[in-house]
Amino acid sequence: MSTQGHDKKRVVIIGGGIGGGLVAKTLQFGADVTLIDPKDFFEIPWANLRAMVEPSFAEKSVINHTDYLTNGRLVISHGAGVTDTEVLTADGQQFPYDYLVVATGHDEAFPRTKDGRLKQYEAENEKIKAANSILIVGGGPTGVELAGEIAVDFPKKKLTLVHRGARLLEFVNPKASTKALDWLTAKKVEVILEQSVDLTSASDGTYKTSNGESIAADCHFLCIGKPLSSSWLGETMLKDNLDSRGRLMVDEHLRVKGRKNIFAVGDITDIPEIKQGYLAQVHSQVTAKNINLLMNGGDESKLASYKPPKGKPIALVSLGRKEAVAQFPFMTISGCIPGMIKSRDLFVGKTRKTMGVGSKPHAKTAK
C-alpha cells in the first residue's frame, strides 16, 4: 500500500466501519489518507446474521481494508486522543491532520483480523448446529433477523425470542411489527414480549425471565443495542462536543459544531434519525464532498448539507432468505416482494461495488 505525498492535505479517519471506510475509499487519491481502525477488515454489518447460519457468506461481506484502500495508510489501533493538530492512537503513534473524520460507531468485540472474524462465524454456526433449543434476547432488527435466519435454515430448532418492549421492531410502525410477529409465529418461533432475561442467572440450560418464567435453551444470543464507541472522546478536546448520550453534535454539513475541519459520520452523530447503515453511507458521501471542496480552496457557502429523511423511515427487515417486512413512507408490506429487494444477497453485491472491490470476492488459489 502506498503512502501519500506531503503536498497533499492530510485526512485522518478514525473508524473503519460502513461510514469511515467509505470516506477513506472516496478521498484516497486526492488526499494523504490515514485510516485508523482496531481491525484489518471492513464488514458489511447488515449481512452478519446470514454469515452466522452460512459462514461462507462472510467471504463476501468481510473485506480487507487494503482491498479498497489501495492508496492510503492503514493503522490498526484504537483512537486514544485528539488535539487541534493530531490524533494519538492507543499504541502511542501520532498522526497529524488537516481534516479529521470521527466514525467510530458502536463498541464491538471484533477480532483483529479478517481470518479471526471468519473463524468467529464458523464457531457461531457450530453453536447453532449443536443446539436443539436457542434463546434470542432482543426483538429489534438484529434479534428478529437472526430468528428468521435460524428458523429458515434450521426449522427443527426450538426458538424462543424474548423482548422487553410491547412489540417487536419498535422503530417501525405497529403494522410492520405485527407482520414480523405473525411471520415468526408461523415459523413456530415462541415470542415473549414485555419481559427481560437475566443471563447471569442461567443454570443447567434454564433461563429465568423477569416474570419468573423458565425457558429451556441449549444456548443464547444477545441481540440488544451496543454502547457508542465515544467514551474515549470524553478525555479529549472534543469532550464538550458530546451530548448527554455520548454523541458528537454536528451541523448541517456534518462538521462537529464549532470545528471547521473535524467531521463526524454514522451512529456517533447526534442527528435525529434512525441509525441505519445506508444513512451512514450518505453521511460519508456528504463529508467526502465537503472535505474535497475545502481541500481545494472552495467557498464554504457551497458546502453540501445533509438532510435527514422526513416522515417514517424506510426500513427493510429480512425474514430468512426469501422474505422480508418493509416499511415505506406510504405503505407497509411483507413477503417475497420486499424479500427480493433485500433478503437474497442483503445488498452485499451493491455494497462491494460501492467500495470498489467488485460484486464478488476473487477466488482463492489452490495451495
Tab-separated table of C-alpha atoms in Angstrom:
chain	number	residue	atom	x	y	z
A	1	MET	CA	0.000	0.000	0.000
A	2	SER	CA	1.440	3.341	-0.993
A	3	THR	CA	1.751	6.389	1.216
A	4	GLN	CA	0.819	9.859	0.084
A	5	GLY	CA	2.991	12.794	-0.878
A	6	HIS	CA	3.441	15.614	1.637
A	7	ASP	CA	1.995	18.174	-0.779
A	8	LYS	CA	-1.471	16.738	-0.246
A	9	LYS	CA	-3.785	17.633	2.615
A	10	ARG	CA	-3.764	15.100	5.436
A	11	VAL	CA	-7.092	13.435	6.225
A	12	VAL	CA	-7.269	11.137	9.258
A	13	ILE	CA	-10.315	8.907	9.668
A	14	ILE	CA	-10.930	7.166	12.986
A	15	GLY	CA	-13.129	4.104	12.487
A	16	GLY	CA	-13.264	1.731	9.531
A	17	GLY	CA	-16.919	0.763	9.514
A	18	ILE	CA	-19.537	1.422	6.869
A	19	GLY	CA	-19.092	5.208	7.231
A	20	GLY	CA	-15.381	5.690	7.814
A	21	GLY	CA	-14.370	3.091	5.265
A	22	LEU	CA	-16.318	4.825	2.506
A	23	VAL	CA	-14.816	8.242	3.336
A	24	ALA	CA	-11.316	6.734	3.163
A	25	LYS	CA	-12.037	4.966	-0.111
A	26	THR	CA	-13.507	8.136	-1.667
A	27	LEU	CA	-10.721	10.547	-0.667
A	28	GLN	CA	-7.631	8.333	-1.023
A	29	PHE	CA	-6.465	9.640	-4.403
A	30	GLY	CA	-6.961	13.330	-3.632
A	31	ALA	CA	-5.535	13.445	-0.119
A	32	ASP	CA	-2.953	11.891	2.193
A	33	VAL	CA	-5.412	9.495	3.865
A	34	THR	CA	-4.827	7.642	7.133
A	35	LEU	CA	-7.469	5.181	8.323
A	36	ILE	CA	-7.248	4.186	11.990
A	37	ASP	CA	-9.218	1.077	12.926
A	38	PRO	CA	-8.676	-1.666	15.529
A	39	LYS	CA	-9.184	-4.391	12.923
A	40	ASP	CA	-7.746	-5.085	9.486
A	41	PHE	CA	-11.112	-5.531	7.787
A	42	PHE	CA	-14.282	-3.745	6.764
A	43	GLU	CA	-17.561	-5.571	7.344
A	44	ILE	CA	-20.968	-5.097	5.763
A	45	PRO	CA	-22.959	-5.035	9.003
A	46	TRP	CA	-26.395	-5.926	7.686
A	47	ALA	CA	-25.020	-9.231	6.367
A	48	ASN	CA	-23.541	-10.603	9.574
A	49	LEU	CA	-26.606	-12.603	10.649
A	50	ARG	CA	-26.646	-14.510	7.356
A	51	ALA	CA	-22.993	-15.354	7.979
A	52	MET	CA	-23.951	-16.995	11.279
A	53	VAL	CA	-26.087	-19.596	9.506
A	54	GLU	CA	-23.903	-19.692	6.376
A	55	PRO	CA	-20.285	-18.929	7.338
A	56	SER	CA	-19.099	-18.908	3.722
A	57	PHE	CA	-21.278	-15.832	3.152
A	58	ALA	CA	-18.765	-13.869	5.234
A	59	GLU	CA	-16.184	-14.350	2.477
A	60	LYS	CA	-18.213	-11.716	0.605
A	61	SER	CA	-19.277	-9.481	3.482
A	62	VAL	CA	-15.919	-9.246	5.303
A	63	ILE	CA	-13.365	-7.312	3.232
A	64	ASN	CA	-9.739	-6.487	3.955
A	65	HIS	CA	-9.296	-2.726	4.323
A	66	THR	CA	-6.365	-2.946	1.931
A	67	ASP	CA	-8.637	-4.310	-0.807
A	68	TYR	CA	-10.308	-0.902	-1.214
A	69	LEU	CA	-7.752	1.377	0.472
A	70	THR	CA	-5.043	0.978	-2.156
A	71	ASN	CA	-3.593	4.494	-1.915
A	72	GLY	CA	-3.770	5.264	1.788
A	73	ARG	CA	-2.269	4.370	5.138
A	74	LEU	CA	-3.902	1.753	7.379
A	75	VAL	CA	-3.170	1.892	11.104
A	76	ILE	CA	-4.546	-0.998	13.143
A	77	SER	CA	-5.173	0.584	16.519
A	78	HIS	CA	-7.777	2.448	18.567
A	79	GLY	CA	-8.021	6.211	18.659
A	80	ALA	CA	-6.939	7.434	22.088
A	81	GLY	CA	-6.537	11.210	21.842
A	82	VAL	CA	-7.348	14.211	19.660
A	83	THR	CA	-5.719	17.644	19.651
A	84	ASP	CA	-6.176	20.581	17.272
A	85	THR	CA	-3.490	19.175	15.029
A	86	GLU	CA	-3.091	15.421	15.543
A	87	VAL	CA	-4.597	12.088	16.563
A	88	LEU	CA	-2.960	9.846	19.148
A	89	THR	CA	-3.510	6.080	18.911
A	90	ALA	CA	-3.701	3.585	21.762
A	91	ASP	CA	-0.262	2.226	20.879
A	92	GLY	CA	1.358	5.647	21.093
A	93	GLN	CA	1.532	6.703	17.444
A	94	GLN	CA	0.768	10.278	16.424
A	95	PHE	CA	-0.816	11.326	13.131
A	96	PRO	CA	-1.105	14.995	12.171
A	97	TYR	CA	-4.199	16.030	10.244
A	98	ASP	CA	-5.616	18.898	8.254
A	99	TYR	CA	-9.063	17.268	8.335
A	100	LEU	CA	-10.363	14.704	10.800
A	101	VAL	CA	-13.349	12.364	10.461
A	102	VAL	CA	-14.682	10.532	13.525
A	103	ALA	CA	-16.625	7.404	12.562
A	104	THR	CA	-16.178	5.049	15.495
A	105	GLY	CA	-19.771	3.793	15.663
A	106	HIS	CA	-20.539	1.324	18.454
A	107	ASP	CA	-18.293	-0.757	20.675
A	108	GLU	CA	-17.909	-4.183	19.081
A	109	ALA	CA	-15.844	-7.128	20.285
A	110	PHE	CA	-14.320	-7.879	16.892
A	111	PRO	CA	-11.188	-9.973	16.326
A	112	ARG	CA	-8.222	-8.036	14.962
A	113	THR	CA	-8.028	-9.929	11.648
A	114	LYS	CA	-10.338	-10.989	8.858
A	115	ASP	CA	-9.300	-14.595	9.398
A	116	GLY	CA	-10.277	-14.299	13.054
A	117	ARG	CA	-13.665	-12.896	12.078
A	118	LEU	CA	-14.325	-15.739	9.635
A	119	LYS	CA	-13.421	-18.271	12.327
A	120	GLN	CA	-15.787	-16.476	14.702
A	121	TYR	CA	-18.644	-17.028	12.249
A	122	GLU	CA	-17.723	-20.690	11.922
A	123	ALA	CA	-17.844	-21.037	15.713
A	124	GLU	CA	-21.249	-19.318	15.889
A	125	ASN	CA	-22.526	-21.644	13.199
A	126	GLU	CA	-21.298	-24.707	15.109
A	127	LYS	CA	-23.028	-23.353	18.207
A	128	ILE	CA	-26.320	-23.106	16.305
A	129	LYS	CA	-25.976	-26.522	14.710
A	130	ALA	CA	-25.174	-28.226	18.018
A	131	ALA	CA	-28.178	-26.755	19.847
A	132	ASN	CA	-31.687	-28.200	19.841
A	133	SER	CA	-33.132	-25.110	21.508
A	134	ILE	CA	-31.974	-21.496	21.196
A	135	LEU	CA	-32.874	-18.359	23.137
A	136	ILE	CA	-32.647	-14.961	21.420
A	137	VAL	CA	-32.736	-11.922	23.708
A	138	GLY	CA	-33.858	-8.740	21.980
A	139	GLY	CA	-36.614	-8.089	19.467
A	140	GLY	CA	-35.131	-5.257	17.459
A	141	PRO	CA	-33.950	-5.781	13.870
A	142	THR	CA	-30.951	-7.898	14.917
A	143	GLY	CA	-32.989	-10.303	17.040
A	144	VAL	CA	-35.806	-10.591	14.521
A	145	GLU	CA	-33.453	-11.153	11.579
A	146	LEU	CA	-31.394	-13.740	13.478
A	147	ALA	CA	-34.566	-15.599	14.445
A	148	GLY	CA	-35.634	-15.525	10.792
A	149	GLU	CA	-32.304	-16.828	9.526
A	150	ILE	CA	-32.249	-19.723	12.011
A	151	ALA	CA	-35.947	-20.559	11.552
A	152	VAL	CA	-35.496	-20.892	7.787
A	153	ASP	CA	-32.150	-22.697	7.716
A	154	PHE	CA	-32.751	-24.848	10.810
A	155	PRO	CA	-36.533	-25.321	11.007
A	156	LYS	CA	-36.307	-28.121	13.596
A	157	LYS	CA	-34.641	-25.902	16.206
A	158	LYS	CA	-36.816	-24.733	19.110
A	159	LEU	CA	-36.526	-20.949	19.025
A	160	THR	CA	-37.609	-18.537	21.752
A	161	LEU	CA	-37.303	-14.764	21.367
A	162	VAL	CA	-37.707	-12.554	24.440
A	163	HIS	CA	-38.153	-8.795	24.081
A	164	ARG	CA	-38.663	-6.239	26.833
A	165	GLY	CA	-40.803	-3.995	24.629
A	166	ALA	CA	-44.545	-4.200	23.986
A	167	ARG	CA	-43.923	-5.049	20.328
A	168	LEU	CA	-41.129	-6.154	18.051
A	169	LEU	CA	-39.210	-3.661	15.913
A	170	GLU	CA	-40.327	-0.612	17.852
A	171	PHE	CA	-38.555	1.740	15.438
A	172	VAL	CA	-41.106	0.925	12.708
A	173	ASN	CA	-44.878	1.287	12.694
A	174	PRO	CA	-47.150	-1.198	14.531
A	175	LYS	CA	-48.307	-2.762	11.258
A	176	ALA	CA	-44.758	-3.757	10.353
A	177	SER	CA	-44.225	-5.091	13.875
A	178	THR	CA	-47.341	-7.231	13.609
A	179	LYS	CA	-46.292	-8.625	10.237
A	180	ALA	CA	-42.921	-9.649	11.668
A	181	LEU	CA	-44.572	-11.244	14.713
A	182	ASP	CA	-47.044	-13.159	12.535
A	183	TRP	CA	-44.236	-14.449	10.324
A	184	LEU	CA	-42.148	-15.645	13.270
A	185	THR	CA	-45.154	-17.272	14.906
A	186	ALA	CA	-45.954	-19.091	11.660
A	187	LYS	CA	-42.386	-20.440	11.736
A	188	LYS	CA	-43.060	-21.759	15.269
A	189	VAL	CA	-40.839	-19.193	16.988
A	190	GLU	CA	-42.108	-18.521	20.508
A	191	VAL	CA	-42.133	-14.758	21.056
A	192	ILE	CA	-42.370	-13.432	24.628
A	193	LEU	CA	-42.967	-9.679	24.909
A	194	GLU	CA	-42.636	-7.225	27.814
A	195	GLN	CA	-40.130	-9.413	29.639
A	196	SER	CA	-36.374	-9.497	30.029
A	197	VAL	CA	-33.897	-12.269	30.793
A	198	ASP	CA	-31.197	-12.289	33.440
A	199	LEU	CA	-28.472	-14.144	31.572
A	200	THR	CA	-26.214	-14.273	34.622
A	201	SER	CA	-28.716	-16.483	36.475
A	202	ALA	CA	-28.837	-19.186	33.793
A	203	SER	CA	-28.351	-22.656	35.278
A	204	ASP	CA	-28.241	-26.040	33.556
A	205	GLY	CA	-29.731	-24.628	30.375
A	206	THR	CA	-32.607	-22.863	32.142
A	207	TYR	CA	-33.101	-19.102	31.900
A	208	LYS	CA	-35.452	-17.028	34.039
A	209	THR	CA	-37.499	-14.139	32.695
A	210	SER	CA	-38.403	-11.016	34.661
A	211	ASN	CA	-41.877	-12.505	35.211
A	212	GLY	CA	-40.445	-15.688	36.667
A	213	GLU	CA	-40.994	-17.881	33.617
A	214	SER	CA	-38.451	-20.591	32.893
A	215	ILE	CA	-37.028	-21.031	29.393
A	216	ALA	CA	-35.011	-24.108	28.500
A	217	ALA	CA	-32.325	-23.452	25.884
A	218	ASP	CA	-29.024	-25.032	24.943
A	219	CYS	CA	-27.539	-21.637	24.069
A	220	HIS	CA	-28.443	-17.990	23.739
A	221	PHE	CA	-27.677	-14.976	21.563
A	222	LEU	CA	-27.825	-11.448	22.972
A	223	CYS	CA	-29.227	-9.055	20.355
A	224	ILE	CA	-29.554	-5.720	22.106
A	225	GLY	CA	-28.074	-2.319	21.363
A	226	LYS	CA	-24.375	-1.798	21.986
A	227	PRO	CA	-22.900	1.350	23.559
A	228	LEU	CA	-21.386	4.028	21.367
A	229	SER	CA	-17.628	3.945	20.960
A	230	SER	CA	-17.219	7.529	22.147
A	231	SER	CA	-16.253	7.355	25.819
A	232	TRP	CA	-12.600	7.915	24.875
A	233	LEU	CA	-13.545	11.270	23.336
A	234	GLY	CA	-14.544	12.477	26.807
A	235	GLU	CA	-10.832	12.665	27.601
A	236	THR	CA	-10.003	14.768	24.528
A	237	MET	CA	-10.557	18.327	23.343
A	238	LEU	CA	-13.867	17.116	21.846
A	239	LYS	CA	-15.369	16.365	25.271
A	240	ASP	CA	-17.563	19.481	25.138
A	241	ASN	CA	-18.822	18.481	21.689
A	242	LEU	CA	-20.503	15.344	23.066
A	243	ASP	CA	-24.169	15.425	24.034
A	244	SER	CA	-25.596	13.714	27.127
A	245	ARG	CA	-25.807	10.411	25.222
A	246	GLY	CA	-22.189	10.455	24.100
A	247	ARG	CA	-22.897	11.531	20.525
A	248	LEU	CA	-20.936	14.175	18.647
A	249	MET	CA	-23.020	17.250	17.924
A	250	VAL	CA	-22.766	18.161	14.230
A	251	ASP	CA	-24.015	20.927	11.975
A	252	GLU	CA	-25.852	20.511	8.682
A	253	HIS	CA	-22.531	19.966	6.878
A	254	LEU	CA	-21.621	17.130	9.298
A	255	ARG	CA	-18.858	19.184	10.870
A	256	VAL	CA	-18.564	18.880	14.622
A	257	LYS	CA	-20.186	22.078	15.906
A	258	GLY	CA	-17.644	24.798	16.467
A	259	ARG	CA	-14.949	22.958	14.479
A	260	LYS	CA	-14.045	23.942	10.936
A	261	ASN	CA	-12.054	20.844	9.992
A	262	ILE	CA	-13.492	17.992	12.083
A	263	PHE	CA	-16.377	15.908	10.777
A	264	ALA	CA	-18.393	13.005	12.186
A	265	VAL	CA	-20.397	10.347	10.353
A	266	GLY	CA	-22.651	7.438	11.217
A	267	ASP	CA	-24.099	6.349	14.534
A	268	ILE	CA	-21.852	8.620	16.583
A	269	THR	CA	-23.619	11.763	15.329
A	270	ASP	CA	-26.497	13.433	17.174
A	271	ILE	CA	-28.637	13.654	14.025
A	272	PRO	CA	-32.255	12.853	14.995
A	273	GLU	CA	-32.833	9.853	12.736
A	274	ILE	CA	-32.930	6.073	12.895
A	275	LYS	CA	-29.319	4.904	12.774
A	276	GLN	CA	-29.082	2.746	9.662
A	277	GLY	CA	-26.153	1.708	7.511
A	278	TYR	CA	-27.403	3.262	4.297
A	279	LEU	CA	-27.710	6.628	6.045
A	280	ALA	CA	-24.111	6.325	7.262
A	281	GLN	CA	-23.158	5.872	3.609
A	282	VAL	CA	-24.962	9.123	2.746
A	283	HIS	CA	-23.158	10.864	5.636
A	284	SER	CA	-19.885	9.641	4.143
A	285	GLN	CA	-20.692	10.935	0.677
A	286	VAL	CA	-21.608	14.391	2.027
A	287	THR	CA	-18.497	14.504	4.212
A	288	ALA	CA	-16.127	13.426	1.434
A	289	LYS	CA	-17.646	16.018	-0.886
A	290	ASN	CA	-17.206	18.763	1.707
A	291	ILE	CA	-13.617	17.828	2.548
A	292	ASN	CA	-12.810	17.788	-1.160
A	293	LEU	CA	-14.283	21.269	-1.521
A	294	LEU	CA	-12.325	22.635	1.433
A	295	MET	CA	-9.063	20.955	0.375
A	296	ASN	CA	-9.325	22.656	-2.987
A	297	GLY	CA	-9.981	26.109	-1.547
A	298	GLY	CA	-13.699	26.140	-2.251
A	299	ASP	CA	-16.135	28.646	-0.787
A	300	GLU	CA	-17.696	27.446	2.486
A	301	SER	CA	-21.049	28.738	1.279
A	302	LYS	CA	-21.008	25.879	-1.227
A	303	LEU	CA	-20.639	23.118	1.372
A	304	ALA	CA	-23.142	20.290	0.892
A	305	SER	CA	-25.799	19.832	3.557
A	306	TYR	CA	-27.109	16.583	4.954
A	307	LYS	CA	-30.878	16.417	5.219
A	308	PRO	CA	-32.282	13.630	7.433
A	309	PRO	CA	-35.192	11.695	5.907
A	310	LYS	CA	-38.594	13.134	6.744
A	311	GLY	CA	-41.594	11.133	7.889
A	312	LYS	CA	-41.495	7.415	8.556
A	313	PRO	CA	-38.065	5.885	7.992
A	314	ILE	CA	-37.588	3.397	5.180
A	315	ALA	CA	-36.911	0.081	6.855
A	316	LEU	CA	-36.275	-3.398	5.434
A	317	VAL	CA	-36.045	-6.281	7.883
A	318	SER	CA	-35.106	-9.663	6.444
A	319	LEU	CA	-37.142	-12.725	7.347
A	320	GLY	CA	-34.926	-15.570	6.232
A	321	ARG	CA	-33.587	-15.930	2.711
A	322	LYS	CA	-36.618	-15.040	0.604
A	323	GLU	CA	-38.956	-12.845	2.628
A	324	ALA	CA	-38.862	-9.547	4.487
A	325	VAL	CA	-41.043	-6.892	6.050
A	326	ALA	CA	-40.704	-3.416	4.577
A	327	GLN	CA	-41.854	-0.023	5.766
A	328	PHE	CA	-42.002	2.648	3.089
A	329	PRO	CA	-43.314	6.203	3.545
A	330	PHE	CA	-46.734	5.302	2.155
A	331	MET	CA	-47.133	1.591	2.739
A	332	THR	CA	-46.006	-1.422	4.736
A	333	ILE	CA	-45.658	-4.816	3.060
A	334	SER	CA	-44.185	-8.198	3.821
A	335	GLY	CA	-43.399	-11.397	1.952
A	336	CYS	CA	-41.393	-12.216	-1.140
A	337	ILE	CA	-41.507	-8.819	-2.856
A	338	PRO	CA	-39.561	-6.952	-0.154
A	339	GLY	CA	-37.546	-10.140	0.217
A	340	MET	CA	-36.410	-9.798	-3.394
A	341	ILE	CA	-35.158	-6.297	-2.576
A	342	LYS	CA	-33.032	-7.243	0.418
A	343	SER	CA	-33.044	-10.830	1.607
A	344	ARG	CA	-31.500	-12.598	-1.366
A	345	ASP	CA	-27.999	-11.115	-1.078
A	346	LEU	CA	-28.572	-8.455	1.622
A	347	PHE	CA	-27.180	-5.702	-0.659
A	348	VAL	CA	-23.733	-7.277	-0.379
A	349	GLY	CA	-23.017	-7.141	-4.120
A	350	LYS	CA	-24.094	-3.497	-4.314
A	351	THR	CA	-22.035	-2.522	-1.264
A	352	ARG	CA	-18.931	-4.291	-2.584
A	353	LYS	CA	-19.245	-2.317	-5.821
A	354	THR	CA	-19.632	0.916	-3.822
A	355	MET	CA	-16.385	0.066	-2.023
A	356	GLY	CA	-14.667	-0.621	-5.343
A	357	VAL	CA	-13.940	-4.313	-4.762
A	358	GLY	CA	-16.322	-5.893	-7.280
A	359	SER	CA	-19.560	-7.733	-6.599
A	360	LYS	CA	-17.803	-10.999	-5.744
A	361	PRO	CA	-14.526	-11.797	-3.969
A	362	HIS	CA	-11.660	-13.209	-6.011
A	363	ALA	CA	-11.469	-16.981	-5.991
A	364	LYS	CA	-8.778	-18.392	-3.752
A	365	THR	CA	-5.882	-20.047	-5.483
A	366	ALA	CA	-5.014	-23.598	-4.533
A	367	LYS	CA	-2.015	-24.012	-2.258
